[in-house]
Short mmCIF file of C-alpha atoms in Angstrom, two decimals:
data_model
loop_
_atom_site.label_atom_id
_atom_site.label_comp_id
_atom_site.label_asym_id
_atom_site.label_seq_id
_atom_site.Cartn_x
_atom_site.Cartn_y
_atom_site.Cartn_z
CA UNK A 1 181.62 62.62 133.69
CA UNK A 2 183.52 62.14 130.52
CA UNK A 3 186.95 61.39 131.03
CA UNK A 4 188.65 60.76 128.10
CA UNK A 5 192.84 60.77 129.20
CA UNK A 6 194.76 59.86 132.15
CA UNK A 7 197.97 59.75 133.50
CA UNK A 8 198.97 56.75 135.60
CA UNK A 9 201.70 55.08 137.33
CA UNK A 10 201.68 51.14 136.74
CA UNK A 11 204.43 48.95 138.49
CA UNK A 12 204.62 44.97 138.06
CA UNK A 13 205.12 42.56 141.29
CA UNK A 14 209.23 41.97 142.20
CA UNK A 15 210.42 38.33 142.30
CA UNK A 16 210.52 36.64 145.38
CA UNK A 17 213.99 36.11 147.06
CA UNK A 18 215.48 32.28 146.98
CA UNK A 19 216.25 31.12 150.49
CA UNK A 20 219.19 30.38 152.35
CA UNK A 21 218.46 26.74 154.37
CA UNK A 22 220.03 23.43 155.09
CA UNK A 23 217.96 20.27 156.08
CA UNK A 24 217.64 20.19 160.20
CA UNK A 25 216.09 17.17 160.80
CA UNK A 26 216.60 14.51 163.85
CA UNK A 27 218.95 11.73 162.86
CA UNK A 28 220.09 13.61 160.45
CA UNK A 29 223.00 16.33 161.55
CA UNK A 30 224.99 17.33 158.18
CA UNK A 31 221.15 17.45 156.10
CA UNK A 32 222.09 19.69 152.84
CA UNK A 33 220.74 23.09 151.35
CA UNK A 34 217.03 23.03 150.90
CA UNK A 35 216.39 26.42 150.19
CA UNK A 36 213.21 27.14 148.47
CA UNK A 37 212.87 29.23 145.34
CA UNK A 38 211.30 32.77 145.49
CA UNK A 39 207.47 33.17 143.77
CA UNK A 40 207.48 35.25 140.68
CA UNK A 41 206.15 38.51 140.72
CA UNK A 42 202.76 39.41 139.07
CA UNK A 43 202.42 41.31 135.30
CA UNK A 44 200.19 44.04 134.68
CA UNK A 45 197.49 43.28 132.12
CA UNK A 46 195.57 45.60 130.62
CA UNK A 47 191.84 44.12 128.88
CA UNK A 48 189.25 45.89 127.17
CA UNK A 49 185.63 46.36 129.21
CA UNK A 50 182.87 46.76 126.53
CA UNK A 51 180.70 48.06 129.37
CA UNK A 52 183.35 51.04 129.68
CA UNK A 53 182.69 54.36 127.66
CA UNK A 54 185.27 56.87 129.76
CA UNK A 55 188.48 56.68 131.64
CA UNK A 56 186.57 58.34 134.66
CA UNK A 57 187.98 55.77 137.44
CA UNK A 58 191.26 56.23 136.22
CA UNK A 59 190.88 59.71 138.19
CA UNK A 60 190.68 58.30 141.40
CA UNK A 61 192.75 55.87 141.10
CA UNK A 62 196.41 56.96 139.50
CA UNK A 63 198.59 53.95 140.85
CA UNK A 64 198.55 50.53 139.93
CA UNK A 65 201.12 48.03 141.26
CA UNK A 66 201.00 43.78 141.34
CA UNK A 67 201.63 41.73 143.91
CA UNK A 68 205.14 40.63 144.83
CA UNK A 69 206.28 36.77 145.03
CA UNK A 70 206.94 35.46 147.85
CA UNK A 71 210.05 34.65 149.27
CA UNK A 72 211.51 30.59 149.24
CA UNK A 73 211.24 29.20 152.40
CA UNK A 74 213.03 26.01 154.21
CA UNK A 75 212.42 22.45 153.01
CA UNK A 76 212.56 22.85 149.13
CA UNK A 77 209.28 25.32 149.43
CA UNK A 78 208.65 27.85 146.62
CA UNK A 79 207.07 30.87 147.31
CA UNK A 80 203.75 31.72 146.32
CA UNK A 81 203.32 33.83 142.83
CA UNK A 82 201.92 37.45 142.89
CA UNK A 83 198.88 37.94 141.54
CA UNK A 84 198.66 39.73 137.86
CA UNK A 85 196.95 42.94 138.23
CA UNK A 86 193.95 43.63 135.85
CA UNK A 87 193.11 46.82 134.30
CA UNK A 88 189.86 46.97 132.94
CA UNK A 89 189.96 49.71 129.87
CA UNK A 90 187.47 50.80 127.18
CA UNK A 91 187.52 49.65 123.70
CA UNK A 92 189.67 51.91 121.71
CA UNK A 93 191.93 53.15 124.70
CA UNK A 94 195.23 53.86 123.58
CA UNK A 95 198.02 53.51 125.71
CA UNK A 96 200.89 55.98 125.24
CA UNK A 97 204.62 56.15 127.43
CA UNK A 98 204.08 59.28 129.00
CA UNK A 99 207.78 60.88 128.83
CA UNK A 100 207.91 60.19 124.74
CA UNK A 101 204.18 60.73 124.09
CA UNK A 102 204.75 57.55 121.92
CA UNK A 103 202.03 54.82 121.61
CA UNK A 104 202.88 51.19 123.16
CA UNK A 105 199.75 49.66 122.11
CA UNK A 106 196.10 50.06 120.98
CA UNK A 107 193.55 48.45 123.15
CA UNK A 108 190.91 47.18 120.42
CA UNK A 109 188.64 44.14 120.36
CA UNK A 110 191.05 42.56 117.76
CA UNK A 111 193.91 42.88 120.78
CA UNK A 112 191.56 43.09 123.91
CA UNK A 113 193.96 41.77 126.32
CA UNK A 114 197.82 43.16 126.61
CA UNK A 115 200.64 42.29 129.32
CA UNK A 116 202.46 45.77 129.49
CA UNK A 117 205.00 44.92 132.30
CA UNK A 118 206.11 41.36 133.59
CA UNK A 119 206.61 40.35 137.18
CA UNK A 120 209.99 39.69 138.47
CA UNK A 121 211.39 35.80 137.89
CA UNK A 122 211.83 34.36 141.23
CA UNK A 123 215.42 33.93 142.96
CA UNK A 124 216.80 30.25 142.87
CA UNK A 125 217.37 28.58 146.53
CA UNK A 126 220.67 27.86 147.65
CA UNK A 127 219.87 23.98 146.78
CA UNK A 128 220.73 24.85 143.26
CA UNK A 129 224.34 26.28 143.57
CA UNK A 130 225.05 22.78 145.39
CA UNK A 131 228.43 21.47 143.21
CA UNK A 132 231.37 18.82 143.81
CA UNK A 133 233.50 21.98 145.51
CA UNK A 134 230.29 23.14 147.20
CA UNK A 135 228.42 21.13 149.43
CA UNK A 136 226.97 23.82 151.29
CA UNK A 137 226.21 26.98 149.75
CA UNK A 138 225.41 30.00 151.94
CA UNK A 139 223.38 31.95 149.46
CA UNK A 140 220.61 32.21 147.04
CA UNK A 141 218.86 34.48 144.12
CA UNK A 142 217.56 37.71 144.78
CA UNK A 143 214.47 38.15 143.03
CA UNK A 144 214.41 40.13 140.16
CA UNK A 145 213.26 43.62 140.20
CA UNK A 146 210.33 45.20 139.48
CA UNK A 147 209.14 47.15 135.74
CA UNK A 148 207.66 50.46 136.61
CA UNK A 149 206.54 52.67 134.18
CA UNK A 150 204.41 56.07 133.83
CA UNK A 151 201.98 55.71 131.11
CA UNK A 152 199.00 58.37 129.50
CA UNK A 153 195.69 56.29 128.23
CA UNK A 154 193.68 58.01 125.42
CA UNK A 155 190.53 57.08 124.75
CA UNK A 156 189.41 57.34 120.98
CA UNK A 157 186.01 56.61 120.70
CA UNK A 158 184.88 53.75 118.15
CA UNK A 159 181.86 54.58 116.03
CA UNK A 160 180.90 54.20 112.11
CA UNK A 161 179.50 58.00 111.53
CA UNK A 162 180.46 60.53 113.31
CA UNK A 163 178.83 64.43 113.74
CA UNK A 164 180.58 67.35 113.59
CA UNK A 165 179.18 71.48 112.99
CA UNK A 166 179.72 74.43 114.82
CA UNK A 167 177.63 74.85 118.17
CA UNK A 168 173.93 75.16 118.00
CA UNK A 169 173.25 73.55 114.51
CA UNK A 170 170.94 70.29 116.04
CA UNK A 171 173.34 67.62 116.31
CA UNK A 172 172.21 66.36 119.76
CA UNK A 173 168.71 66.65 117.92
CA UNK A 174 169.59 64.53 115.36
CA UNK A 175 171.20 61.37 118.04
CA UNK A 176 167.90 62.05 120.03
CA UNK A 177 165.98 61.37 117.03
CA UNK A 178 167.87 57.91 115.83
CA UNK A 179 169.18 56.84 118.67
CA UNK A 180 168.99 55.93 122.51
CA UNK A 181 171.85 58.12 123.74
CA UNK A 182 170.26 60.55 126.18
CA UNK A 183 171.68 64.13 125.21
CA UNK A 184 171.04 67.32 126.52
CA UNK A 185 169.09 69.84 124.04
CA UNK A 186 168.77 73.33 124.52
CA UNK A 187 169.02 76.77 121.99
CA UNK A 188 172.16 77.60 123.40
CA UNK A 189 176.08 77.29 122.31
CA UNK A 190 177.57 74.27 123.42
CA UNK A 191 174.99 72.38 125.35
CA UNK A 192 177.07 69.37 124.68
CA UNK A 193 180.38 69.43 126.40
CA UNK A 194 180.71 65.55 125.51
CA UNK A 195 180.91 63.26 122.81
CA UNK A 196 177.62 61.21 122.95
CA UNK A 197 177.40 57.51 121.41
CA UNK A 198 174.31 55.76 120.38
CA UNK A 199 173.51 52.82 118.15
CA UNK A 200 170.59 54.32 115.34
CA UNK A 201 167.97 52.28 115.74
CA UNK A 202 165.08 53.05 112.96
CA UNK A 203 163.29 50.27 111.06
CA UNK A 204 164.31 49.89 107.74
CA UNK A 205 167.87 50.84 108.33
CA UNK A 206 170.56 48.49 109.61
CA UNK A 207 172.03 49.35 112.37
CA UNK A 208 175.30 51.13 113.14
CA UNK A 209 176.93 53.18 116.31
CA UNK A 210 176.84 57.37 115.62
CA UNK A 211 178.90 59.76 117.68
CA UNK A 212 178.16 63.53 118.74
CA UNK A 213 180.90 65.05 119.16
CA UNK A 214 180.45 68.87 120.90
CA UNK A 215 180.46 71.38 118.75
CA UNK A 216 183.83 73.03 116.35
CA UNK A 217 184.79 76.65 116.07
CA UNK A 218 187.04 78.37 114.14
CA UNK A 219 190.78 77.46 115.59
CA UNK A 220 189.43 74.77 117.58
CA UNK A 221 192.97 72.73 116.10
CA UNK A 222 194.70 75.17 118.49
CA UNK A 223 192.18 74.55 121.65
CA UNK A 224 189.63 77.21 121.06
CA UNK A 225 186.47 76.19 122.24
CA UNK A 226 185.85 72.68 123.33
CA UNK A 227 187.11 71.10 119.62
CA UNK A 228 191.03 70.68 120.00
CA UNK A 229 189.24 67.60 123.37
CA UNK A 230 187.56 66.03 120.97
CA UNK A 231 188.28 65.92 117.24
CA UNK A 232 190.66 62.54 118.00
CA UNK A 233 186.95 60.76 118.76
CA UNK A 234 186.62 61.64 114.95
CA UNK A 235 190.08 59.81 113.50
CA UNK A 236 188.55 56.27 113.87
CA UNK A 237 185.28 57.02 112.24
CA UNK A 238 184.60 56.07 108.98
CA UNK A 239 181.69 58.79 108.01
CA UNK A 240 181.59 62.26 108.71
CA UNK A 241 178.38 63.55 109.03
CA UNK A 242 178.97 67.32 108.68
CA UNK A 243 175.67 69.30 110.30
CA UNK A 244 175.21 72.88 108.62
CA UNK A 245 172.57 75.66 109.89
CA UNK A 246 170.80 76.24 106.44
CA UNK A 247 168.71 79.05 108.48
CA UNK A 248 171.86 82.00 108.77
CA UNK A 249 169.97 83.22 112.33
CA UNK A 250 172.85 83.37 114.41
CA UNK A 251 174.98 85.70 111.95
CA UNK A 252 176.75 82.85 109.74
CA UNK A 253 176.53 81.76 105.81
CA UNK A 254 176.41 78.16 106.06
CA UNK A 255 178.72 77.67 102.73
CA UNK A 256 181.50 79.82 105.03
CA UNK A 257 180.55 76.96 107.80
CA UNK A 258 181.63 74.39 105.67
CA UNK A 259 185.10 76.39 104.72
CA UNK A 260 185.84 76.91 108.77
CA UNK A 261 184.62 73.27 109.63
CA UNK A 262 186.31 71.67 106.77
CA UNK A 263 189.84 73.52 107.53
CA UNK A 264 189.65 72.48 111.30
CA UNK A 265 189.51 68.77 110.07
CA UNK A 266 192.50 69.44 107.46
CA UNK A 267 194.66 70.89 110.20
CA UNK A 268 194.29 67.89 112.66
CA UNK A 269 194.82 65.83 109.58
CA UNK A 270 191.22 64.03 109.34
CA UNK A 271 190.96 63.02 105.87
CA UNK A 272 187.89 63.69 104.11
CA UNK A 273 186.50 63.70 100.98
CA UNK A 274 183.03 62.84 99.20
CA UNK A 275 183.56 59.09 99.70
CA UNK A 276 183.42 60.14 103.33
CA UNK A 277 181.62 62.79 103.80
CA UNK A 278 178.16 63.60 103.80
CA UNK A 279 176.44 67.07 104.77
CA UNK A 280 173.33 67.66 106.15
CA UNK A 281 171.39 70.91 105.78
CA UNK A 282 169.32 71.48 109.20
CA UNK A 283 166.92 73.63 110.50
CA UNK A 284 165.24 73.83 106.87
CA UNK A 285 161.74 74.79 108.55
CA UNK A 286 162.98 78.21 109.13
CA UNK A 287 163.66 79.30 105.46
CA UNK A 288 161.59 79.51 102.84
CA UNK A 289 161.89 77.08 99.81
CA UNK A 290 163.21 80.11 97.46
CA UNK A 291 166.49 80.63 100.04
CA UNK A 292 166.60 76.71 100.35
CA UNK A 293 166.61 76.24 96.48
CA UNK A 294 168.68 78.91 96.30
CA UNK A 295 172.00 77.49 98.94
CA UNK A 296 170.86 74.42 96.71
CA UNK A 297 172.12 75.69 93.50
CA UNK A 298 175.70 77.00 95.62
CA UNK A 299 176.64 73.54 97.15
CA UNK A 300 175.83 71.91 93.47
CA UNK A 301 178.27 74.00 92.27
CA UNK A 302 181.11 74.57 95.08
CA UNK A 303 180.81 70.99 96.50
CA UNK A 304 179.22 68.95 93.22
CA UNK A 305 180.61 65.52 94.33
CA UNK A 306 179.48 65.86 97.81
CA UNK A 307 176.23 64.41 98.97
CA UNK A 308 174.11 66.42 100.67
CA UNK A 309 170.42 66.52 102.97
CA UNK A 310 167.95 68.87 103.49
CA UNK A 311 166.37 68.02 106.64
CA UNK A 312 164.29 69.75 109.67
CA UNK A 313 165.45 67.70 113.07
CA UNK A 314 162.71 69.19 114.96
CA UNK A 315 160.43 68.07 112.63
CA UNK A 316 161.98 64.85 111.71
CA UNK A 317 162.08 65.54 108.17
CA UNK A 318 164.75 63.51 106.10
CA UNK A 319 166.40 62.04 109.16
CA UNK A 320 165.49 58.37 108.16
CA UNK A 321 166.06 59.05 104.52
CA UNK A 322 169.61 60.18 105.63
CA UNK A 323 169.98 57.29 107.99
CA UNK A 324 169.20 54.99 105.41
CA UNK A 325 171.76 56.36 103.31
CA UNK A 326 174.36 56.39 105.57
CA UNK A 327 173.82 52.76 106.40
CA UNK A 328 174.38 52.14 103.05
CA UNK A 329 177.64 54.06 102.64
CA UNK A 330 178.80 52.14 105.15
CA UNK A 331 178.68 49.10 102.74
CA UNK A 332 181.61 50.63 101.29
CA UNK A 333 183.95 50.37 104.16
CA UNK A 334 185.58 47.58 105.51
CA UNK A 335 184.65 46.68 108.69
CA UNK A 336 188.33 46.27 110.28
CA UNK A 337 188.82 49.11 112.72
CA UNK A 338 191.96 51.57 112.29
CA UNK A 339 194.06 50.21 114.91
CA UNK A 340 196.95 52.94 115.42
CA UNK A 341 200.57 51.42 115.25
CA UNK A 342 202.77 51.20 117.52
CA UNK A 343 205.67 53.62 118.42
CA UNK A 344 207.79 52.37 120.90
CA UNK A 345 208.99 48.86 121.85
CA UNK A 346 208.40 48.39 125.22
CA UNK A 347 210.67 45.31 126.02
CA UNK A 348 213.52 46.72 124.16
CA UNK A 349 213.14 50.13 125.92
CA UNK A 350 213.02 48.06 129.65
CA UNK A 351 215.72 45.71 128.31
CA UNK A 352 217.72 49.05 127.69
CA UNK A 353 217.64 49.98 131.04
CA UNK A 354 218.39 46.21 132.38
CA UNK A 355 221.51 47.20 131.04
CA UNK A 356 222.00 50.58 132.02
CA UNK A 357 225.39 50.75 134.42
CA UNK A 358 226.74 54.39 135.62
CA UNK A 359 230.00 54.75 136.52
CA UNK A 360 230.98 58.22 138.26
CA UNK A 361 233.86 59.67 139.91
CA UNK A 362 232.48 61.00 143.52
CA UNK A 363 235.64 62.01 144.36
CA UNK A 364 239.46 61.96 144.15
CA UNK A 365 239.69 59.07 146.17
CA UNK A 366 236.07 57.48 145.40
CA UNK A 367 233.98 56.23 142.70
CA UNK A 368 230.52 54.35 142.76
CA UNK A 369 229.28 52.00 140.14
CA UNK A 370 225.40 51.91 140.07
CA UNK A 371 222.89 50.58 137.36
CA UNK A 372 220.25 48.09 136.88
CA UNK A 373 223.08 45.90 135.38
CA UNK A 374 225.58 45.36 138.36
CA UNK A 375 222.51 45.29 140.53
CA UNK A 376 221.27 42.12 138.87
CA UNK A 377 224.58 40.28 138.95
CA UNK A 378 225.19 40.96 142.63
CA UNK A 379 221.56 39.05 142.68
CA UNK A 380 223.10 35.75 142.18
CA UNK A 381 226.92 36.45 143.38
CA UNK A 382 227.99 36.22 147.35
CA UNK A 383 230.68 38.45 147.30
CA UNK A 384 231.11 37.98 151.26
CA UNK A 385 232.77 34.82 150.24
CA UNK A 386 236.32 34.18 148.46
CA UNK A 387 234.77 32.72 145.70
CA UNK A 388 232.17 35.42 145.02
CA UNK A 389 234.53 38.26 145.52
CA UNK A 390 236.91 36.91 143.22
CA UNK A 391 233.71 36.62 140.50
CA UNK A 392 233.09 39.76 140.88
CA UNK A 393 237.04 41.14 140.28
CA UNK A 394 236.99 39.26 137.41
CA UNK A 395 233.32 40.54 136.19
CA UNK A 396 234.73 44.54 136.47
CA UNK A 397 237.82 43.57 134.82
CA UNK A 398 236.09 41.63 131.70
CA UNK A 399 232.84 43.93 130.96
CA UNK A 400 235.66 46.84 130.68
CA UNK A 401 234.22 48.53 133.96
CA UNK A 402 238.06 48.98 135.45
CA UNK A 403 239.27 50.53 132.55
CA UNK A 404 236.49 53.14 132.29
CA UNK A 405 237.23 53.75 135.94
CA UNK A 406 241.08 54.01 135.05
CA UNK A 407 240.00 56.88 132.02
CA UNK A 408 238.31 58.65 135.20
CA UNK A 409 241.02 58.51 137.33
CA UNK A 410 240.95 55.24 139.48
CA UNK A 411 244.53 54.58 141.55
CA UNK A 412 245.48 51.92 143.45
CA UNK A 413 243.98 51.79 147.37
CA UNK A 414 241.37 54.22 146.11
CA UNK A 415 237.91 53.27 146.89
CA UNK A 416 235.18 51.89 144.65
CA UNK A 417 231.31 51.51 146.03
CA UNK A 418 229.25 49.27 144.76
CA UNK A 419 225.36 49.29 145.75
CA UNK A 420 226.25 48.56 149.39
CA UNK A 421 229.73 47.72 148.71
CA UNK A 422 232.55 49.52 149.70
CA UNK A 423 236.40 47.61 149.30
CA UNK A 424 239.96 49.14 147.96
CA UNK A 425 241.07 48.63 144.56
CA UNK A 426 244.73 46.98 144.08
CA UNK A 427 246.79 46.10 140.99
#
């Protein structure tokens, strides 16, 4: 199946915790701290797989989280690293924050591997706080947290031509024809329900990767028929091969074709033009020469810059002479891929939220301070001892946090909660 977006939930490895521990050894009764720092958590890389064409595992599988680090243990012993986690994407997978819609980065060949989230540093042991007033610390480093994140990958298919018509006019024909993909055929309206690579292989004509992509209706912009799914395969392209039904059996003038097909591009902004165009006239064994001659003299006029083909797919007449010329077009274009920028940065945005601190008023007598902020610097502060509960007076009274609980309120012997914490507040 062709899976072409998915939502996931990704979550990097939390630092192991430094350890609390003091030398025990025989002969040796007042041994000092030797409290082993905590493992770093693991990141979460994402890498392209060339041998990947469709986010299909990505719908049985919709979380992805790295290994923690382990915690410190006794006798100066780190703990062990969590492993990075490796997801394996397709080339030209784009990877979006899924609350903004905003693009974090483009998985290409030119940036095939990308760390997304980082693991957690590891806590310090208590054999690092060791000073001249401290001989025997009683604490140690949390680890640090965990990045989470909910993310949407896009996959926007990489190929130098690409086919687009309405339903029914012989595209999957014409990739049968040139190329090894293995496509369904059949006289009926969308028979292809998927975009279809294939690398054209005919001799004479250098190679180059072709797309099918199922086909357009009128409105397909706003979701009508299968279109709206796939016209993003299109935006990396660098040809548009534009199929047209020169035979009018089902009911349609091919020139209006070109109108409805055309204006479907031009609302999902794909540029085109006759530099990147080229149209191809099918089915040409069901008219006769005099109405062929005749649509001839129209597209002269109404599209005069605009290559065009007359060709019969089921016959194979033309294809390689249009093959060969759309190898050649491709001469023109430079081979660098369009890489889509990105929207959002990701360490700023995580940073952000580092810093976020929430003070609240619970009550008339109560108010709790939460946030990844005071969270991290009760990670390397004791507050069970003198010393750390004085650091931590001092650490509400300079980052302004008692004032802003003053503005909402805050009186002496009220209570304040912090995380765990619960103590009374006095002038």
């Amino acid at each position: 199946m062709f899976i072409d977006s998915a939502k996931i939930f990704i979550k990097s490895g939390k630092g192991g915790d430094g350890c609390v521990s003091f030398r025990r050894e025989l002969y040796v009764p007042n041994g000092g701290p030797d409290g082993g720092d905590g493992g770093n958590g693991g990141d979460i890389i994402f890498v392209i797989d060339k041998s990947l064409n469709t986010l299909e595992s990505f719908r049985h599988q919709t979380k992805y989280i790295a290994e923690s680090g382990e915690d410190g243990q006794n006798k100066k012993c780190k703990g062990k690293n969590g492993n990075n986690l490796i997801i394996k994407v397709p080339n030209g997978t784009i990877i979006r924050d899924y609350n903004s819609g905003k693009i974090i980065h483009d998985m290409t060949e030119t940036n095939d591997t990308y760390t997304i989230l980082k693991g957690g540093r590891g806590g310090a042991g208590n054999q690092h706080f060791v000073t001249s007033i401290m001989q025997a610390p009683k604490y140690a480093k949390k680890g640090s947290k965990s990045q989470e994140l909910y993310i949407t990958l896009e996959l926007k298919l990489l190929a130098d031509v690409a086919l687009v018509g309405f339903p029914n006019v012989g595209k999957s024909t014409i990739i049968s024809k040139v190329s090894n993909a293995k496509v369904q055929i059949a006289n009926y309206h969308f028979t292809t329900i998927n975009p279809h690579l294939g690398v054209v292989n005919i001799n004479g004509v250098k190679p180059f990767v072709i797309v099918d992509i199922p086909g357009l209706i009128e409105n397909a912009h706003k979701g009508d028929g299968l279109g709206i799914s796939f016209l993003k395969h299109i935006e990396r392209t660098k040809i548009i091969l534009h199929i047209v039904d020169i035979s009018g059996l089902e009911g349609r003038d091919p020139l209006n074709d070109i109108k409805i097909i055309n204006n479907e591009l031009e609302k999902y902004n794909i540029n085109f033009s006759p530099k990147n165009m080229v149209f191809a006239f099918n089915k040409s064994e069901l008219v006769s020469k005099e109405t062929i001659d005749n649509y001839v003299k129209e597209i002269s006029l109404q599209y005069k810059d605009y290559k065009y083909f007359i060709i019969s797919a089921i016959q194979n007449k033309g294809i390689k002479e249009l093959m060969q010329y759309l190898s050649l077009l491709l001469n023109n274009f430079s081979d660098k891929i369009n890489i889509f920028k990105e929207e959002i940065d990701l360490n700023y945005e995580l940073k952000e939220k580092e810093n976020e601190l929430i003070i609240e008023k619970i009550n008339d007598h109560t108010y709790k301070i939460t946030g990844e902020k005071i969270e991290k610097m009760l990670g390397y502060t004791n507050i069970d001892t003198e010393k750390g509960f004085l650091f931590l007076q001092n650490y509400l009274e300079k980052e302004g946090i008692i004032n802003k609980l003053k503005q909402l309120g805050l009186k002496e012997n009220d209570d304040i909660e912090i995380i765990d914490y619960s103590f009374k507040y006095y002038e």
